[in-house]
Short mmCIF file of C-alpha atoms in Angstrom, two decimals:
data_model
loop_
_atom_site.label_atom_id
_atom_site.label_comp_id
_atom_site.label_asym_id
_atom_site.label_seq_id
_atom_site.Cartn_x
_atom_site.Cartn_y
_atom_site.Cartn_z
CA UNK F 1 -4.72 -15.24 0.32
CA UNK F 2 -1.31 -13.39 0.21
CA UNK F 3 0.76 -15.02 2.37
CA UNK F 4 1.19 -12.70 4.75
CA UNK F 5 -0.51 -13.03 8.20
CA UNK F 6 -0.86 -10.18 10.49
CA UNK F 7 -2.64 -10.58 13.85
CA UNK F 8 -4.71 -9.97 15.72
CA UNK F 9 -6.92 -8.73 13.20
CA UNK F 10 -9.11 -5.99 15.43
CA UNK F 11 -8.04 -4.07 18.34
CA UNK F 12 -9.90 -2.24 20.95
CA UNK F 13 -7.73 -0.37 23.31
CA UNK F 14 -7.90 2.86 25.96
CA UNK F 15 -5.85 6.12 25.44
CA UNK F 16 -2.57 5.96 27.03
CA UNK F 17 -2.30 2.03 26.41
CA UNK F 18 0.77 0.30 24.57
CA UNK F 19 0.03 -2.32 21.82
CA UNK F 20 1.71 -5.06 19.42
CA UNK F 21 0.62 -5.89 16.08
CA UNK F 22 2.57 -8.90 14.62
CA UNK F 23 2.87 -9.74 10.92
CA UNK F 24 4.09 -12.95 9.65
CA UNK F 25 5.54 -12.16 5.88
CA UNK F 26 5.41 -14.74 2.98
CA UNK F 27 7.65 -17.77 2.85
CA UNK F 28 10.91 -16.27 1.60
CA UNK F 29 10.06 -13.21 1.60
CA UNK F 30 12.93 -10.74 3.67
CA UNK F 31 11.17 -7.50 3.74
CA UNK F 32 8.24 -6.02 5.63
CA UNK F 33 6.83 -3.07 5.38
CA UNK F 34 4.69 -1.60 7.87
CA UNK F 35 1.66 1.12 7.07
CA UNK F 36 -1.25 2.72 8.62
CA UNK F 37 -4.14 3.88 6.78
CA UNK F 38 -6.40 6.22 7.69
CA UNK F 39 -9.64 8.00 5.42
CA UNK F 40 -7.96 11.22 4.98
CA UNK F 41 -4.14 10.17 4.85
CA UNK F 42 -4.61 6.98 2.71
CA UNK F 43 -1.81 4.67 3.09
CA UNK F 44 1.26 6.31 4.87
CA UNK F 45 4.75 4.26 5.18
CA UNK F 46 5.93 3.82 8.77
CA UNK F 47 8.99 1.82 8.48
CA UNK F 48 10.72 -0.86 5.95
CA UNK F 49 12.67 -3.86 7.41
CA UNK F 50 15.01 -6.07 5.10
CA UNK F 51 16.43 -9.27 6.80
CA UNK F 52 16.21 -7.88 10.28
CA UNK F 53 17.82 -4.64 9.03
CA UNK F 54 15.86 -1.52 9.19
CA UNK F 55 16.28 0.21 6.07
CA UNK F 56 13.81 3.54 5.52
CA UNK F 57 11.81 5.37 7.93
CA UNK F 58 8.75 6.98 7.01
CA UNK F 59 6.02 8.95 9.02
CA UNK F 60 6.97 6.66 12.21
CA UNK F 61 6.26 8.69 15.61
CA UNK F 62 8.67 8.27 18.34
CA UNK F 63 5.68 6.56 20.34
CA UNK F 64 6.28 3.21 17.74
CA UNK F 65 8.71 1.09 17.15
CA UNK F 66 9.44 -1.79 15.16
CA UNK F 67 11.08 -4.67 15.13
CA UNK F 68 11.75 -7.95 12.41
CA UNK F 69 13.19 -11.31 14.35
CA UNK F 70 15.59 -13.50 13.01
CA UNK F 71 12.94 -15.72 11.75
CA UNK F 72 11.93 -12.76 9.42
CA UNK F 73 8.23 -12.17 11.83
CA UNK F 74 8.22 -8.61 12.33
CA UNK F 75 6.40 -6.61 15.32
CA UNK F 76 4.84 -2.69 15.15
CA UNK F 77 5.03 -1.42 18.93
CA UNK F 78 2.27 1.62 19.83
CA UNK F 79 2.56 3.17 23.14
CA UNK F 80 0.80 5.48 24.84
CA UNK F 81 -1.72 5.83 22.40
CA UNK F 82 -3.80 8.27 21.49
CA UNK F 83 -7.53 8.48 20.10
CA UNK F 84 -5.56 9.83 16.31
CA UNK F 85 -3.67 6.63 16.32
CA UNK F 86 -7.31 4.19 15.18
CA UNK F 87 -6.58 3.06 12.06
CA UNK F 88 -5.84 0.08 9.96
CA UNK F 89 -2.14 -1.12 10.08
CA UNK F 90 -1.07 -2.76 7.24
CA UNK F 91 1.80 -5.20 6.77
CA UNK F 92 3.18 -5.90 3.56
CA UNK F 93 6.32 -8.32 2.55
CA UNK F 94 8.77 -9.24 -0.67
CA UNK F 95 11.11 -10.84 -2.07
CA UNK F 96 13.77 -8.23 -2.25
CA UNK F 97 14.36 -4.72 -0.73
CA UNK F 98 12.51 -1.98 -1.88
CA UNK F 99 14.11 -0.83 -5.48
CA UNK F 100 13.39 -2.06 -8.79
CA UNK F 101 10.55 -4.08 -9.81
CA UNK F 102 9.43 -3.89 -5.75
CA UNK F 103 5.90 -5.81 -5.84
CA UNK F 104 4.43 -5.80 -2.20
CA UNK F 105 1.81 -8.11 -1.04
CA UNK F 106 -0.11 -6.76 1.58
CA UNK F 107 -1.86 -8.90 4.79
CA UNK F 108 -5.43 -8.25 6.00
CA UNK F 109 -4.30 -5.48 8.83
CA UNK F 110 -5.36 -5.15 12.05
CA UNK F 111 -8.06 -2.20 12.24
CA UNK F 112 -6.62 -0.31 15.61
CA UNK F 113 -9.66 1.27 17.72
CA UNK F 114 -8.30 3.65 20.76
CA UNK F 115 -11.38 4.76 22.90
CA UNK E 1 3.27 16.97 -0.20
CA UNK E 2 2.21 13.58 -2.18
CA UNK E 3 4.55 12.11 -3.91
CA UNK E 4 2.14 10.46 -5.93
CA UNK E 5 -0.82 12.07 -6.95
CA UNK E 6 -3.59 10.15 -8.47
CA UNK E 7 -6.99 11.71 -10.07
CA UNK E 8 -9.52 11.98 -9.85
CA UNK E 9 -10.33 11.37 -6.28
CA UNK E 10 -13.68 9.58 -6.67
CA UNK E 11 -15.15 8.45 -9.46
CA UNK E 12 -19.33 6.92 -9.76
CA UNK E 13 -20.09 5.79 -13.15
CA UNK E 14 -22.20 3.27 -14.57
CA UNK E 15 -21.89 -0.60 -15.54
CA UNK E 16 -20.26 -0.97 -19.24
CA UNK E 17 -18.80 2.84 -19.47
CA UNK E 18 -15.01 3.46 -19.76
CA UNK E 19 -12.73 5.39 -17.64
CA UNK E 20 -9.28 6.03 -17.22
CA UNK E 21 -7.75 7.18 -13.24
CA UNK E 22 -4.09 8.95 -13.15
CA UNK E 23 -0.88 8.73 -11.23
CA UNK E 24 1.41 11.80 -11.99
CA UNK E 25 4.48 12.82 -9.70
CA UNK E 26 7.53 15.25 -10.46
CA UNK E 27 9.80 12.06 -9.38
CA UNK E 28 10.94 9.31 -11.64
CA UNK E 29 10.09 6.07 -10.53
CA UNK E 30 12.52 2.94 -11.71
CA UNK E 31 8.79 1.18 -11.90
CA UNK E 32 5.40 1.73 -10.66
CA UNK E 33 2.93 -0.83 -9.23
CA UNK E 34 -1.18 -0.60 -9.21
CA UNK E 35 -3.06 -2.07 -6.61
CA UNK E 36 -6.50 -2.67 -5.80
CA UNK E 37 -8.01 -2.33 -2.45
CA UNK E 38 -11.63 -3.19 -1.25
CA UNK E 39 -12.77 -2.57 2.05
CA UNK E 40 -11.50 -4.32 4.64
CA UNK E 41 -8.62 -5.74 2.60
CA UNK E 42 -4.79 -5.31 2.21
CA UNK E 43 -4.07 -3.98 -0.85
CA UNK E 44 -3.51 -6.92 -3.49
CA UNK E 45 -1.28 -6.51 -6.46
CA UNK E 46 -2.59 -5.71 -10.34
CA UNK E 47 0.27 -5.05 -12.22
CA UNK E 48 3.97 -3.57 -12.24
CA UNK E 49 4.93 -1.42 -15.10
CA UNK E 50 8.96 -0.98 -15.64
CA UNK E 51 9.93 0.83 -19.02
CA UNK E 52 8.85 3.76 -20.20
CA UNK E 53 6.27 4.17 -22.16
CA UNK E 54 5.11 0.40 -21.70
CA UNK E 55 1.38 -0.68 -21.66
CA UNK E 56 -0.26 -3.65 -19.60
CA UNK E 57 -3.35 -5.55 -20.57
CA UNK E 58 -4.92 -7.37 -17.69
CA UNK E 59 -8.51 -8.44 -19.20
CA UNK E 60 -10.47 -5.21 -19.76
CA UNK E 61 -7.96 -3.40 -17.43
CA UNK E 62 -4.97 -1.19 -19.41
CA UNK E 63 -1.91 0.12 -17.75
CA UNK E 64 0.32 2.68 -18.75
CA UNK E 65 4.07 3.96 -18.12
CA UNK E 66 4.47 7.26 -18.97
CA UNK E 67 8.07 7.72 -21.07
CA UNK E 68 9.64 10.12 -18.66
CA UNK E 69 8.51 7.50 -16.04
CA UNK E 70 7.29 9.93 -13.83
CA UNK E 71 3.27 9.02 -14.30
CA UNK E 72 0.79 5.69 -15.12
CA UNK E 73 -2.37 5.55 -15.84
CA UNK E 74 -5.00 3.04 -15.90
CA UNK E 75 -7.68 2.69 -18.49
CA UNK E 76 -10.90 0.28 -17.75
CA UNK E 77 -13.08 -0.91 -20.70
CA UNK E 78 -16.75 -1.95 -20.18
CA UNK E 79 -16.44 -1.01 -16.25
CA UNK E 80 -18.43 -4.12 -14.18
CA UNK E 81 -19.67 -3.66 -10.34
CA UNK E 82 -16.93 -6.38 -9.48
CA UNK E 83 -14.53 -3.00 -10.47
CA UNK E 84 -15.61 -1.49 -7.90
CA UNK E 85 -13.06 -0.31 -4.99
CA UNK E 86 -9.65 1.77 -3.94
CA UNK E 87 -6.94 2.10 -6.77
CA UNK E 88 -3.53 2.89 -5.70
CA UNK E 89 -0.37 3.26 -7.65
CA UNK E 90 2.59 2.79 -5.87
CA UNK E 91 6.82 3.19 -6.03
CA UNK E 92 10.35 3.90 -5.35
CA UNK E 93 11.56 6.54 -6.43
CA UNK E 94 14.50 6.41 -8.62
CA UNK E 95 18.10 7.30 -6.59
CA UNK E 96 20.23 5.80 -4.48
CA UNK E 97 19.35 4.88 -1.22
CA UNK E 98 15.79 4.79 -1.83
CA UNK E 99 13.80 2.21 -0.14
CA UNK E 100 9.97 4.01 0.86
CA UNK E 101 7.66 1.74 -1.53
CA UNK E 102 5.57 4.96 -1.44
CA UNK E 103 1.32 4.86 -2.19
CA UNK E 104 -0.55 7.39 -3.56
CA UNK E 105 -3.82 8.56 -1.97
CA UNK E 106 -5.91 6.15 -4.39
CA UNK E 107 -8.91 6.94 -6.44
CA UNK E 108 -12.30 5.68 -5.28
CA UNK E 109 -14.40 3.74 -8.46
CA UNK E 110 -17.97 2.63 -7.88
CA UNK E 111 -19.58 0.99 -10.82
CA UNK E 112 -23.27 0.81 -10.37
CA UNK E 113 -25.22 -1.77 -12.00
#
């Protein structure tokens, strides 16, 4: 067990729906990290939050958003969603930001099924 | 483009053989991280390597740094089916304002019994 909780862990939604996938990082841990994994794209960076901050952007669409509380939770937003967007999403935390010695550790995912 | 590039892509051998999987990139990296993935799971964490030219011994498992810092590789010894799964190497790149913890594709190991 990581530590890090992400829920709910499967998701079965129609085209054109919006979604929320929450993530709950390890205790004391101020950065999440939010990917999506697909077979041919392996594991591609959305978006990096440090102590409610957002601090690097990666292959994010416009149609998600993100979001980390004051409490350090963090939320991945998917709207109008297309049949592309199945996947897993992956949420990973740690202690610092991403920089030196960054060690990730990474929560089950929620595997993201748009029909 | 990858930043990351590890090879090979798959990779089927059999139980007790040896085998070493690659992460190269033109980038230097201020460390680089392996993980192992098996289906269904998050990534979990083997090993972060941090000076150049260092080497990592995790049981039968040996990681490398390159010196330039700009590749790793990973050498298994006696490969057993429990081996078996999705090896990524991950990093920052080196540079200010740099904050992607960036994965490469992975390479695929089965180890059949």
């Amino acid at each position: 067990d990581s530590g890090v909780t992400q829920t709910p862990k499967h998701l079965i939604t129609a085209t054109g729906q919006r979604v929320t996938l929450r993530c709950s990082p390890r205790s004391g841990d101020l950065s999440v990290y939010w990917y999506q994994q697909s077979l041919d794209q392996g594991l591609q960076f959305l978006i990096h939050y440090y102590n409610g901050e957002e601090r690097a952007k990666g292959n994010i669409l416009e149609r998600f958003s993100a979001q980390q509380f004051p409490d350090l939770h963090s939320e991945l937003n998917l709207s109008s969603l297309e049949l592309g967007d199945s996947a897993l999403y992956f949420c990973a935390s740690s202690v610092g930001g991403a920089g030196t010695n960054t060690e990730a550790f990474f929560g089950q995912g929620t595997r993201l099924t748009v029909v | 483009t990858q930043l990351l590039e590890q090879s090979p892509q798959f990779l089927s051998i059999q139980e007790g053989e040896n085998l070493t999987v690659y992460c190269n990139s033109s980038s230097v990296f201020s460390s680089l991280q392996w993980y192992r993935q098996e289906p269904g799971e998050g990534p979990v964490l083997l090993v972060t390597v941090v000076t150049g030219g260092e080497v990592k011994k995790l049981k039968r498992l040996t990681f490398q740094f390159g010196d330039a810092r700009k590749d790793s590789s990973l050498h298994i010894t006696a490969a057993q089916p429990g081996d078996t799964g999705l090896y990524l190497c991950a990093g920052v790149p080196s540079g200010a304002g740099s904050y992607q913890l960036t994965f490469g594709k992975g390479t695929k190991l089965s180890v059949i019994p």
